[in-house]
Short mmCIF file of C-alpha atoms in Angstrom, two decimals:
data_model
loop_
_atom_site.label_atom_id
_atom_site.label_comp_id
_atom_site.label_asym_id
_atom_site.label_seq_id
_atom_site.Cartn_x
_atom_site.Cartn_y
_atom_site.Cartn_z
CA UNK A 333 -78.71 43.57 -22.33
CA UNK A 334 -77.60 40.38 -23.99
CA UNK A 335 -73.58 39.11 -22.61
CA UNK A 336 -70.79 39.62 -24.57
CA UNK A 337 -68.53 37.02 -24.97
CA UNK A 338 -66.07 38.35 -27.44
CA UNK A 339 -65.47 41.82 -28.93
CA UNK A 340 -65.03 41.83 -32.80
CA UNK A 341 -61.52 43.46 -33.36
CA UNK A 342 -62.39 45.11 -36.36
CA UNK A 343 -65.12 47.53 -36.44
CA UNK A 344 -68.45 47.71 -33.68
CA UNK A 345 -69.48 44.28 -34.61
CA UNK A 346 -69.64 41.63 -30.83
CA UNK A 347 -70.56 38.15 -30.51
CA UNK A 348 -72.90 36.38 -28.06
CA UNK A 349 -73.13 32.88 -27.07
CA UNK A 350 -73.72 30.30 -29.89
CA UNK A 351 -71.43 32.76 -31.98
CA UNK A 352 -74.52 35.15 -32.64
CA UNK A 353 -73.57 38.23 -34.60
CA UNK A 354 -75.11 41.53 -32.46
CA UNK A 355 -74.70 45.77 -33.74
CA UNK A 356 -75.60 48.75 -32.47
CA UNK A 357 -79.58 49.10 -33.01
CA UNK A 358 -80.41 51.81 -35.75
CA UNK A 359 -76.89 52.03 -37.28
CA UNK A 360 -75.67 50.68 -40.90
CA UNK A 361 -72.36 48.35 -41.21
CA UNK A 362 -70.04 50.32 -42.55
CA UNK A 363 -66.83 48.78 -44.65
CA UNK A 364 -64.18 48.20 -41.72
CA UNK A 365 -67.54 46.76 -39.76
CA UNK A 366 -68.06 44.38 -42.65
CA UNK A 367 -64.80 43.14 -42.59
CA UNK A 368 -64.61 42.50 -39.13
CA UNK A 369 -68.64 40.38 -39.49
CA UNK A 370 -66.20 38.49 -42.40
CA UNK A 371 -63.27 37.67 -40.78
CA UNK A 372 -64.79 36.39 -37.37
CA UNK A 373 -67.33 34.42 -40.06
CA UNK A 374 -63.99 33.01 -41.77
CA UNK A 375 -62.82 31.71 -38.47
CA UNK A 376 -66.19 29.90 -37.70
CA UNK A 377 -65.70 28.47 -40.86
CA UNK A 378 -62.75 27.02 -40.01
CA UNK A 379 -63.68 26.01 -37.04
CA UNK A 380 -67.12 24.65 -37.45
CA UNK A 381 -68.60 24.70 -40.97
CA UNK A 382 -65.51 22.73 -43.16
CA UNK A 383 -64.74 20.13 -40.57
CA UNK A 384 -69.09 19.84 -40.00
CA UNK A 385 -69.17 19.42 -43.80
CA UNK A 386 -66.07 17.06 -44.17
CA UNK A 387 -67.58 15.03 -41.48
CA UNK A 388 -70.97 15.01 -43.16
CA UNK A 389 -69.39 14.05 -46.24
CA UNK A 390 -67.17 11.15 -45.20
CA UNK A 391 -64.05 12.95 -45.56
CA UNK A 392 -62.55 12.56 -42.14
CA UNK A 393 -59.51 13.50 -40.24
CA UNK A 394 -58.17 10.39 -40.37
CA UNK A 395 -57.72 9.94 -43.80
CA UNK A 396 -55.23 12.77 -43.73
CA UNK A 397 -52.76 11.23 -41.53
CA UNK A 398 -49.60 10.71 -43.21
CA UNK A 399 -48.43 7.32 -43.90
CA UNK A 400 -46.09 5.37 -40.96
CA UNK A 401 -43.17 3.65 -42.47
CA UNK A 402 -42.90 0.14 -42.36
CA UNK A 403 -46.65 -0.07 -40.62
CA UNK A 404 -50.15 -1.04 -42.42
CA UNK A 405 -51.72 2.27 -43.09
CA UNK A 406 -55.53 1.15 -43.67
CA UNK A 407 -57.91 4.57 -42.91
CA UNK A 408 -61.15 3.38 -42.25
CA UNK A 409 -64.32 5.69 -42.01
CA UNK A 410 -66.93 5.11 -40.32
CA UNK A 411 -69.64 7.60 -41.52
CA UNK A 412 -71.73 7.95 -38.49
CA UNK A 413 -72.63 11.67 -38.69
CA UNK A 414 -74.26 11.08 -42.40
CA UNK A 415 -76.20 8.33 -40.36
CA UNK A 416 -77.20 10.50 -38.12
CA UNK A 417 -78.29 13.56 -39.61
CA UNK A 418 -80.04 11.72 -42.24
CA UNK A 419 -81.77 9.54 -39.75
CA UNK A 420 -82.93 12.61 -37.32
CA UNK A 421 -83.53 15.13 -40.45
CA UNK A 422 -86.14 12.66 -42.06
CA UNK A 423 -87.57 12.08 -38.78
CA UNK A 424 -88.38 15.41 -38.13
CA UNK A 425 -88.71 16.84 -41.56
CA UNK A 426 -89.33 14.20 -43.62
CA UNK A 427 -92.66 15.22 -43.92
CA UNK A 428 -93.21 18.97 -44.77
CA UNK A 429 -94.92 21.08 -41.76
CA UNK A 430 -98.96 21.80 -42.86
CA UNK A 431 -99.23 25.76 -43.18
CA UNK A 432 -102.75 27.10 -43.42
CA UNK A 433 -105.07 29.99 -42.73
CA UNK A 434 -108.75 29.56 -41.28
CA UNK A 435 -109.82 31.99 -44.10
CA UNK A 436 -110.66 29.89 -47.38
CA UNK A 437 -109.38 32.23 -50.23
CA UNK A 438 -106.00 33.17 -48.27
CA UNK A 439 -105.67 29.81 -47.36
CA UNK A 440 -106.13 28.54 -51.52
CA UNK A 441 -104.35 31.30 -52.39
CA UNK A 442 -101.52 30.07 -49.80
CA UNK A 443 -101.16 26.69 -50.78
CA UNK A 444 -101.07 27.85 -54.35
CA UNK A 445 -98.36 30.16 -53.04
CA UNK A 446 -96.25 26.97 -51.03
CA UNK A 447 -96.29 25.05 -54.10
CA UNK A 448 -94.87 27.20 -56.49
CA UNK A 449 -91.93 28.07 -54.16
CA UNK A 450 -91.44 24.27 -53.51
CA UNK A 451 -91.57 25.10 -50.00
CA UNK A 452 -91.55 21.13 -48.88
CA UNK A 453 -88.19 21.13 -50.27
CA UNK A 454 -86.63 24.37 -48.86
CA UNK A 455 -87.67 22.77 -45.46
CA UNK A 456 -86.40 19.69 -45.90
CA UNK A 457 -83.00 21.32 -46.69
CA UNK A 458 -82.77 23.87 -43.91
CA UNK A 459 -83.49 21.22 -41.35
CA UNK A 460 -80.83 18.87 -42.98
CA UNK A 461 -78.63 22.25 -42.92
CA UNK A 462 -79.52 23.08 -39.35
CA UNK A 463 -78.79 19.58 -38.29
CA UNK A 464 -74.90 19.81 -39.81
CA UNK A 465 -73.89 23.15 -38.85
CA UNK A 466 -76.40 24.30 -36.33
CA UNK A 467 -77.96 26.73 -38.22
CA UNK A 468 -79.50 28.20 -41.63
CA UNK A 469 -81.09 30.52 -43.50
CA UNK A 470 -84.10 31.03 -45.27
CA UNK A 471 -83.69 34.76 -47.76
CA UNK A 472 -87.45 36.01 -49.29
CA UNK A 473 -86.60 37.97 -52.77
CA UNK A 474 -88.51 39.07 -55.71
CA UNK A 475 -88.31 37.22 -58.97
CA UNK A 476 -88.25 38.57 -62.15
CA UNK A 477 -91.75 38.80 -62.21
CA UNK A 478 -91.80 40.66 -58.97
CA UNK A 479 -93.23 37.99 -57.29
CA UNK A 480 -91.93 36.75 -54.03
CA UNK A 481 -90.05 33.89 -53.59
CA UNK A 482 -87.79 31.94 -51.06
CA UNK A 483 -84.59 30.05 -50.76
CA UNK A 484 -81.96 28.43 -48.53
CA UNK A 485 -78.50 29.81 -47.33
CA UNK A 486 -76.15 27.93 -45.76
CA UNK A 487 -74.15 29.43 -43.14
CA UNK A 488 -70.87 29.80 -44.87
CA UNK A 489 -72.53 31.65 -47.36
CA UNK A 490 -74.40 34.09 -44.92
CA UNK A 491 -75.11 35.42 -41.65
CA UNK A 492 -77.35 37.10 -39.72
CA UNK A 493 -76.43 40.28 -37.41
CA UNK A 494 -79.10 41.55 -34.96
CA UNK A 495 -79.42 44.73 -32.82
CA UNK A 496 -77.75 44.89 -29.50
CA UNK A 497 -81.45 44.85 -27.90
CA UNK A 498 -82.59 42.35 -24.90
CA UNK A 499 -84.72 40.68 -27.76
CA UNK A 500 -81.90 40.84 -30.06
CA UNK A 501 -84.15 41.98 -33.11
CA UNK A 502 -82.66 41.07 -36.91
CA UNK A 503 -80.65 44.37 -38.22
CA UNK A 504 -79.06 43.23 -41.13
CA UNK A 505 -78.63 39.72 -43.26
CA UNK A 506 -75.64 39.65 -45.14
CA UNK A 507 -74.97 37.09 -48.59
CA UNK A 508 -71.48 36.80 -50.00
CA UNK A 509 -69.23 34.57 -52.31
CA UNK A 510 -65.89 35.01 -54.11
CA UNK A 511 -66.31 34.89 -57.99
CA UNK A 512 -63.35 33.52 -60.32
CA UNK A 513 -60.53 36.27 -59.71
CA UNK A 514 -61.02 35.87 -55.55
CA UNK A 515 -62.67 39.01 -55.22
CA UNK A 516 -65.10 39.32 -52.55
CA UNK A 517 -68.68 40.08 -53.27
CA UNK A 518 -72.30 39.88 -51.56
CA UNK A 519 -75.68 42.16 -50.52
CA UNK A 520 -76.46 43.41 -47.20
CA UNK A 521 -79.92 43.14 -46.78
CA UNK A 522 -81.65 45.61 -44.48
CA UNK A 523 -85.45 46.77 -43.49
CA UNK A 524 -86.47 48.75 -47.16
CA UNK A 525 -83.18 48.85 -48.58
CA UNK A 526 -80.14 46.85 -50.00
CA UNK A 527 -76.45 47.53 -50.07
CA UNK A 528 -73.92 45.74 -52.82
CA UNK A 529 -70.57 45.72 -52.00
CA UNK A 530 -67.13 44.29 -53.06
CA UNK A 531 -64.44 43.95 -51.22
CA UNK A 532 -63.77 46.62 -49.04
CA UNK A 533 -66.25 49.20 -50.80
CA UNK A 534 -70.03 49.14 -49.96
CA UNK A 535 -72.44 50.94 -53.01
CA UNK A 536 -75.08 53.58 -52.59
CA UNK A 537 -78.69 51.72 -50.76
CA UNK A 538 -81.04 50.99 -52.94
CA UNK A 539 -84.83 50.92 -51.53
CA UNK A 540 -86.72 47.36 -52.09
CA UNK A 541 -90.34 46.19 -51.53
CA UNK A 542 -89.51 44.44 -47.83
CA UNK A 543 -89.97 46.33 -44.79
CA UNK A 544 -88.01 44.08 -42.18
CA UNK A 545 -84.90 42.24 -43.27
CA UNK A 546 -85.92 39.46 -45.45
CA UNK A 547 -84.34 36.66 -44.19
CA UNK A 548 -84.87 34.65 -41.22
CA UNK A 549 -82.30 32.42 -39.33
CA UNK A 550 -83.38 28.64 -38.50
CA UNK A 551 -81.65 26.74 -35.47
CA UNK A 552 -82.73 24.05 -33.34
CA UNK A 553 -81.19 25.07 -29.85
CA UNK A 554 -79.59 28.48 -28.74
CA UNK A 555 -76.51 27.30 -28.70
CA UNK A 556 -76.08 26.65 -32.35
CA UNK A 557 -74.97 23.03 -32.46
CA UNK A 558 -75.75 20.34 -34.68
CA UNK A 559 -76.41 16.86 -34.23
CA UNK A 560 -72.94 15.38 -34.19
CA UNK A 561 -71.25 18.14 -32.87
CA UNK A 562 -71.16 16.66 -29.62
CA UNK A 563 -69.81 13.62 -30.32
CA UNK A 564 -66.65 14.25 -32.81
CA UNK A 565 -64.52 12.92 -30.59
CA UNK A 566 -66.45 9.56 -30.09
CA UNK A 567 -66.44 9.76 -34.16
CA UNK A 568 -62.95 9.91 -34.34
CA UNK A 569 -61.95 7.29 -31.83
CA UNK A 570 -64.42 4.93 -33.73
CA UNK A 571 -62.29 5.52 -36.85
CA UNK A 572 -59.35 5.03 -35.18
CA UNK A 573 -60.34 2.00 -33.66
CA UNK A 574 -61.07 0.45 -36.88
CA UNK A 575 -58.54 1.40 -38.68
CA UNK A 576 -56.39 -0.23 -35.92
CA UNK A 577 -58.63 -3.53 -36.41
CA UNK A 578 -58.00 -3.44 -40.05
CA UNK A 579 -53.85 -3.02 -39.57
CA UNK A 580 -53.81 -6.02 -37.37
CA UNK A 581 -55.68 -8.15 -39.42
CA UNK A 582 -53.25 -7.30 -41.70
CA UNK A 583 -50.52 -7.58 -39.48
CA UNK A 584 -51.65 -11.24 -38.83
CA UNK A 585 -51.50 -12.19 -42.51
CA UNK A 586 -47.75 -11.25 -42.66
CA UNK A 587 -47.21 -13.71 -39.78
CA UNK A 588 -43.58 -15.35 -40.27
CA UNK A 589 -43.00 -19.56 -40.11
CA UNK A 590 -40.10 -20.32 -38.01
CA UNK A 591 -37.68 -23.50 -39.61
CA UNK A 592 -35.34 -24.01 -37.08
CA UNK A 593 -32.74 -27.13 -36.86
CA UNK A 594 -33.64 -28.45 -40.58
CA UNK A 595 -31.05 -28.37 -43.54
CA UNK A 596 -33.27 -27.03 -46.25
CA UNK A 597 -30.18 -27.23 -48.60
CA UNK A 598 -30.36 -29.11 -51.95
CA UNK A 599 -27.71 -31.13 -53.71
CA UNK A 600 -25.48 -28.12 -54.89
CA UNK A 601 -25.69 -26.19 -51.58
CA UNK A 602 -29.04 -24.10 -52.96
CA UNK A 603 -31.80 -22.96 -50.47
CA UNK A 604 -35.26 -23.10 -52.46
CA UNK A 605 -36.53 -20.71 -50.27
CA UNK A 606 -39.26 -17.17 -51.48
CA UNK A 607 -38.26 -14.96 -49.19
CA UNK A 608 -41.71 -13.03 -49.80
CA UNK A 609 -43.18 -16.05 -48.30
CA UNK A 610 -42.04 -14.53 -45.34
CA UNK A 611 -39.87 -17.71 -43.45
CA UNK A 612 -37.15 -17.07 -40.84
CA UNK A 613 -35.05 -20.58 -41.96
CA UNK A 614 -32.04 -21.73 -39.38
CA UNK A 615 -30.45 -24.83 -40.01
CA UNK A 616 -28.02 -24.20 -37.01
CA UNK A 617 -30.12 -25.20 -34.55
CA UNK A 618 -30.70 -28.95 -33.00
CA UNK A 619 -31.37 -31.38 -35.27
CA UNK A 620 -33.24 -33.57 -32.94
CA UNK A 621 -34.94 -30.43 -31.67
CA UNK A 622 -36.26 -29.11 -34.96
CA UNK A 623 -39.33 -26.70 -34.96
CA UNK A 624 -41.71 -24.93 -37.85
CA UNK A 625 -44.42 -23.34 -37.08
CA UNK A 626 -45.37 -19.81 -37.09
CA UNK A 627 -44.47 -16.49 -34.69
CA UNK A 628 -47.17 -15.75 -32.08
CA UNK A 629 -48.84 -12.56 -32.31
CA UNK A 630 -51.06 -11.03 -29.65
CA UNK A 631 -54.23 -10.93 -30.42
CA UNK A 632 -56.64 -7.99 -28.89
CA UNK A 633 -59.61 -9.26 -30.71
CA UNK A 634 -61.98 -8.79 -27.80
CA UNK A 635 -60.76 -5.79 -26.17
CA UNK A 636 -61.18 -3.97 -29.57
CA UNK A 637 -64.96 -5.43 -30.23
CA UNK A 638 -65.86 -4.16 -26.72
CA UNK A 639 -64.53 -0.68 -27.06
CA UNK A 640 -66.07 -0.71 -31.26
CA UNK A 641 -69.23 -1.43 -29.26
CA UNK A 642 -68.74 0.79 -26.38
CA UNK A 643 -68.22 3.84 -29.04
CA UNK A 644 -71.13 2.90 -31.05
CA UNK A 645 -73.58 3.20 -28.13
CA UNK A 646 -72.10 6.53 -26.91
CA UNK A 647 -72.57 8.21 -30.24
CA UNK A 648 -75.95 7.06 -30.34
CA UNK A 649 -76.88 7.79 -26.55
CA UNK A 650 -75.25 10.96 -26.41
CA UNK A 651 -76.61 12.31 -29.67
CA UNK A 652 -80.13 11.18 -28.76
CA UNK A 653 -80.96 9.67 -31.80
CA UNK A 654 -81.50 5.47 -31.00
CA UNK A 655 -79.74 2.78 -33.11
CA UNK A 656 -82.80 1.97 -35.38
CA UNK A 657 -80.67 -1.56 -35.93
CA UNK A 658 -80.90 -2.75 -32.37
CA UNK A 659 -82.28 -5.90 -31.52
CA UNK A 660 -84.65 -3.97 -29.53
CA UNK A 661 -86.74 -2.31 -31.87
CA UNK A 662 -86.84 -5.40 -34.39
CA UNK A 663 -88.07 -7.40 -31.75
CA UNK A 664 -90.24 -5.24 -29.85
CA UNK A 665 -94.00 -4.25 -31.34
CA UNK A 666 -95.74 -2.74 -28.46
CA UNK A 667 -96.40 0.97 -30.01
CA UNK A 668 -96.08 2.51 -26.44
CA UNK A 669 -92.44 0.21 -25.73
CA UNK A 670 -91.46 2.08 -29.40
CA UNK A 671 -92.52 5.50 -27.83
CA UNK A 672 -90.27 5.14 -24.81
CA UNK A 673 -87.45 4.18 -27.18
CA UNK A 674 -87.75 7.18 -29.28
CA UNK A 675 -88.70 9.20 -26.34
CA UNK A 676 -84.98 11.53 -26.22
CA UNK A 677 -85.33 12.41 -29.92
CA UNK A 678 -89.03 13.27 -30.07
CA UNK A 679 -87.65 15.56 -26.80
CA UNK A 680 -85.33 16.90 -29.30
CA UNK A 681 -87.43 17.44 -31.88
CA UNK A 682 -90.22 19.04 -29.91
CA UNK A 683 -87.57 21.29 -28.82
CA UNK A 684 -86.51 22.18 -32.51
CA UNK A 685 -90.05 22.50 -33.78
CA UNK A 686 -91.13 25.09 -31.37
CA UNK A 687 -87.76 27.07 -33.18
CA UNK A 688 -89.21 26.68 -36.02
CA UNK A 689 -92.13 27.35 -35.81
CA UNK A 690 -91.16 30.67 -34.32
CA UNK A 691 -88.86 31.60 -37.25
CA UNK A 692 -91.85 29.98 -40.07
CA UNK A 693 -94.17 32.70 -38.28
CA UNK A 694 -91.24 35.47 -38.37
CA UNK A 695 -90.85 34.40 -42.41
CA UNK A 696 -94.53 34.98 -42.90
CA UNK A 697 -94.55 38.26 -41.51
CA UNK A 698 -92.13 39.16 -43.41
CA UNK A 699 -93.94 38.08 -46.85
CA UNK A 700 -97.04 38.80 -45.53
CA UNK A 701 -96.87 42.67 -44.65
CA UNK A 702 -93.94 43.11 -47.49
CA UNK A 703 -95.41 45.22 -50.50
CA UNK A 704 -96.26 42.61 -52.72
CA UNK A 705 -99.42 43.76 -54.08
CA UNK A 706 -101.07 40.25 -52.21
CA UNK A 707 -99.78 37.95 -54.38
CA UNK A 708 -99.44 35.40 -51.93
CA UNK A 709 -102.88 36.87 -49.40
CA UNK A 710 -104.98 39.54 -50.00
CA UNK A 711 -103.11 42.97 -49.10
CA UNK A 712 -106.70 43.43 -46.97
CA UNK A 713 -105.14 40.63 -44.86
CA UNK A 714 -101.22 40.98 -44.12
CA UNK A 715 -101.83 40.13 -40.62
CA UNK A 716 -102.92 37.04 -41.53
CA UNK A 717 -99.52 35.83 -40.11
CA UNK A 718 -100.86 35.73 -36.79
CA UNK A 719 -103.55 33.08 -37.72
CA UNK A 720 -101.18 30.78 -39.40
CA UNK A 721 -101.63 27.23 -37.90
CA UNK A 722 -98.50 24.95 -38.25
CA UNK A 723 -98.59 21.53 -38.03
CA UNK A 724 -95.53 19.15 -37.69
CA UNK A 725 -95.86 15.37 -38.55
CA UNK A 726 -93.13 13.20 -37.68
CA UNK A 727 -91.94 10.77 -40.02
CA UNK A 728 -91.88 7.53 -38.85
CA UNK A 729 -93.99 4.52 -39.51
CA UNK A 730 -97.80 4.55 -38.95
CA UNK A 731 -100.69 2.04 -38.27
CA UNK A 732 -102.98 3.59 -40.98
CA UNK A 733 -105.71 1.79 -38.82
CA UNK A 734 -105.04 3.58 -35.80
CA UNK A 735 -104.36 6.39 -37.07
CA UNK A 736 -108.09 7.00 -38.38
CA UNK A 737 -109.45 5.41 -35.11
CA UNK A 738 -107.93 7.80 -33.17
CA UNK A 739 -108.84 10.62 -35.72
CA UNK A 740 -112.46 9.03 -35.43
CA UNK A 741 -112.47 9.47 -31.42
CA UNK A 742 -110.49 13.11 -31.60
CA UNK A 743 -113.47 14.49 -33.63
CA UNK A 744 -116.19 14.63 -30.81
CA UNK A 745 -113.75 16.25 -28.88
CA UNK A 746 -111.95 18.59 -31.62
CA UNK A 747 -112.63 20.47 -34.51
CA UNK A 748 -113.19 18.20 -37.67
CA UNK A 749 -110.04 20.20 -38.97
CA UNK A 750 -107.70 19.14 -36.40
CA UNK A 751 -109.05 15.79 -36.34
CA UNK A 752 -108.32 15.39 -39.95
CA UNK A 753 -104.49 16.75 -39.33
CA UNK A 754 -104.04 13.62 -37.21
CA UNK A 755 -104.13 11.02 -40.21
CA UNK A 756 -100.37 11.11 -42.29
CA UNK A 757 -100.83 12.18 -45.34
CA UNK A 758 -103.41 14.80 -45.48
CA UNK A 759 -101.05 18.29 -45.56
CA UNK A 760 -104.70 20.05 -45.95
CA UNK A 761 -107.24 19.56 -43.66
CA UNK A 762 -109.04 22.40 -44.92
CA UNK A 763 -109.05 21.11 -48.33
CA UNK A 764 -109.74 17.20 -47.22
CA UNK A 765 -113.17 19.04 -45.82
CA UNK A 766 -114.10 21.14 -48.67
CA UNK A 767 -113.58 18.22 -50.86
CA UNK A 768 -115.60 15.76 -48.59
CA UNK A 769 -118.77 18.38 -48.71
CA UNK A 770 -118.35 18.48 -52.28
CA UNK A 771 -118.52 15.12 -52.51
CA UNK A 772 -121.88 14.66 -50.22
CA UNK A 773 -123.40 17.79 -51.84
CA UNK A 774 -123.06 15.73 -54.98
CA UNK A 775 -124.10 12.54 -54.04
CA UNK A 776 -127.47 13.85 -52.65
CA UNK A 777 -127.88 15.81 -56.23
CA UNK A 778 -127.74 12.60 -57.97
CA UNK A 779 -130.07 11.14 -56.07
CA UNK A 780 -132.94 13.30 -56.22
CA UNK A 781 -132.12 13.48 -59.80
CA UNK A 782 -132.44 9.99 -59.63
CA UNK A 783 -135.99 10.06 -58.46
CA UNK A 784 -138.89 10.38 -60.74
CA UNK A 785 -141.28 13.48 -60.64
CA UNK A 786 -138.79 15.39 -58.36
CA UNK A 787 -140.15 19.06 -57.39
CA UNK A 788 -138.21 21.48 -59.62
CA UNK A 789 -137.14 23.42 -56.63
CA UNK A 790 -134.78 19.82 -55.64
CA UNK A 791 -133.42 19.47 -59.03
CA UNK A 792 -129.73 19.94 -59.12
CA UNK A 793 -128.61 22.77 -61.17
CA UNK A 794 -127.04 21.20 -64.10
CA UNK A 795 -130.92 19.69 -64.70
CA UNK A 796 -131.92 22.89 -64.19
CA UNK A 797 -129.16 24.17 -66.67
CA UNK A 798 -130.70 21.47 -69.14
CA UNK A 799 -134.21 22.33 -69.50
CA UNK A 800 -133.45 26.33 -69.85
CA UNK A 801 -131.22 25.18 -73.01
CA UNK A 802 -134.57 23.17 -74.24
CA UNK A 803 -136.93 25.91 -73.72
CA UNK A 804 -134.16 28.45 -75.68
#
């Protein structure tokens, strides 16, 4: 049995560890369960999503602080989580995963399939989704034409609830929003059927064409985390820091010039003195010992450049994503140097892909055995799922050159296919081949078309086509 670390107040609903929704396996929610799901969801929201999204965004803590009297009040942001997500979410899904099937129609009739639903797009989002909040959501549904289609939830529109089995199966997905007037409303989406509900009250199920729950949940690590959530606290401090450096600065161009033991005074008594030009004047003092100059201020120049630099490395050592600005990489071309370098992220993202790869497989099923009359494989083959070969490719840059040379050597060893998959750029290996023997099969037609008194049998087809049309 999976271990409970908190008890839903409201209704039969628990949570496991990386805030995992689990139920009872073979019941329905009912309303009070619902609103239990929702109100522990509203917390996480609270908690995670909003501040993960504020973060993402640029809108930080920091620029809510209220102003301090008499004080600069600069609110500098440093937006190192955008940085960060962006950086590691084009890394790993920059370019879209290869999906194929060893069988040639499914596999046409696949591709056809991915590029309708823009499925390099969905991707890309749910990994930048997964990489803010921790998780996401990827719901199948039928368009109006009954054909099946996909799209991306985020998390604080959705969540997934799963049996209380050891392999924690999916029971239900559920999809809400408020409309206009604040009233709550959504779909809970189970195995062949689908419940509406608002508010409190849950409608009569109405059977669909899916026969598991169409939607599968995407997350890189069990514990649900994202890529900055373990470094806020660095993030803030780094804010705080600057905004510091930015008030002194400031502070420093208010400095005050001292005129002590001088009589400033004019013929009729008058001081021509702008008091916003900020001068403490004292013509009591010592003649003979008169003074200008300005106040001293301390200055903590260094000691705030060495903890701005300190900070700067721990976000980027701690998240496991390496400063792509350091000196090191722009002066360092060895490939295999580069490698070590990059060597904690491409950990991370082997880590990740092996997720998602099990939840891309999970999706297919899904679509595959669904009752959609095989509008995306035959219906002959909806176990095709378990063939499915995924491929991930991470973006980064490549030596074209050695690229092919290695694809070159890998083919006496591996299949021409897989060979093929090593070069960037080619998302169908399959089709690269096809395409290549189409290519010979019509080069060597030319040429024996090419050659006087060729045997008829050698003649390439459209020859053949030629002299029928003559004869007719």
């Amino acid at each position: 049995m999976v271990t409970i670390i908190s008890r839903i107040t409201k209704g039969h609903g628990q949570v496991v560890k990386g805030d995992v929704f689990i139920f009872p396996k073979g019941e329905k929610l009912t309303a009070e369960d619902l609103q239990g799901f929702l109100a522990y969801q509203r917390l996480l929201y609270d908690k995670r999503y909003k501040p993960n999204y504020n973060l993402y965004t640029s809108n930080h803590p920091i620029l809510q602080d209220s102003e301090k009297a008499w004080s600069e009040n600069n609110k500098l942001v440093v937006p190192m989580p955008r940085l960060l997500v962006d950086e590691y979410a084009g890394y790993f899904g920059g370019n879209a995963p290869t999906v194929q099937l060893e069988d040639e129609t499914d596999n046409d009739s696949l591709q056809a399939w991915l590029n309708n639903v823009e499925f390099a797009d969905e991707h890309s989002e749910i990994v930048k989704t997964v990489s803010i909040y921790g998780r996401s959501y990827l719901l199948a549904y039928q368009s109006e034409g009954a054909k099946p289609e996909i799209a991306h939830v985020e998390p604080d529109e959705g969540f997934m609830v799963y049996d209380d089995t050891v392999k924690c199966e999916p029971l239900a997905f559920v999809r809400y929003s408020w409309d206009e007037n604040g009233i709550l409303e959504g779909t809970i989406y189970y195995a062949n059927e689908y419940v509406t509900f608002t508010d409190e009250t849950l409608e009569e199920a109405i059977s669909y064409t899916w026969h598991d729950v169409p939607a599968i949940e995407f997350y890189s690590n069990e514990e649900r985390q994202g890529i900055f959530d373990g470094v806020k606290t660095l993030i803030e401090a780094l804010d705080n820091v600057m905004s510091r450096k930015a008030n002194q600065v400031d502070y420093f161009d208010n400095a005050y010039m001292l005129a002590l033991g001088l009589n400033l005074e004019d013929e009729d008594g008058n001081i021509q003195i702008d008091r916003n030009q900020r001068l403490i004047y004292s013509p009591d003092a010592d003649a003979t010992s008169a003074k200008v100059g300005f106040i001293e201020k301390p200055d903590a120049d260094g000691m705030q450049e060495n903890l701005i630099n300190r900070l700067i490395d721990l976000i980027y050592y701690t998240s496991m994503i390496p400063n792509l600005q350091d000196s090191a990489f722009s002066g360092n071309s060895s490939g295999v140097a580069l490698q070590f370098k990059l060597l904690p992220m491409q950990n991370m993202a082997a880590f990740q892909e092996r997720k998602f790869i099990k939840s891309l497989r999970r999706m297919f099923k899904v679509l595959f055995e669904s009752a959609d009359g095989g509008q995306i494989v035959r219906s002959i083959n909806k176990e095709s799922w378990l063939d499915l070969r995924f491929t991930y490719t991470r973006n980064m840059p490549q030596n074209m050159a050695d690229a092919v040379s290695t694809a070159v050597q890998a083919s006496s060893l591996l299949s021409q296919q897989t060979a093929l998959a090593m070069i960037p750029g080619i998302d169908d290996p399959q089709a690269e081949i096809k395409r290549k023997q189409d290519e010979q099969n019509e080069t060597v037609k030319n040429a024996f078309n090419s050659v006087p008194n060729t045997p008829d049998y050698l003649v390439g087809d459209s020859h053949d086509d030629t002299e029928e049309s003559e004869e007719q």
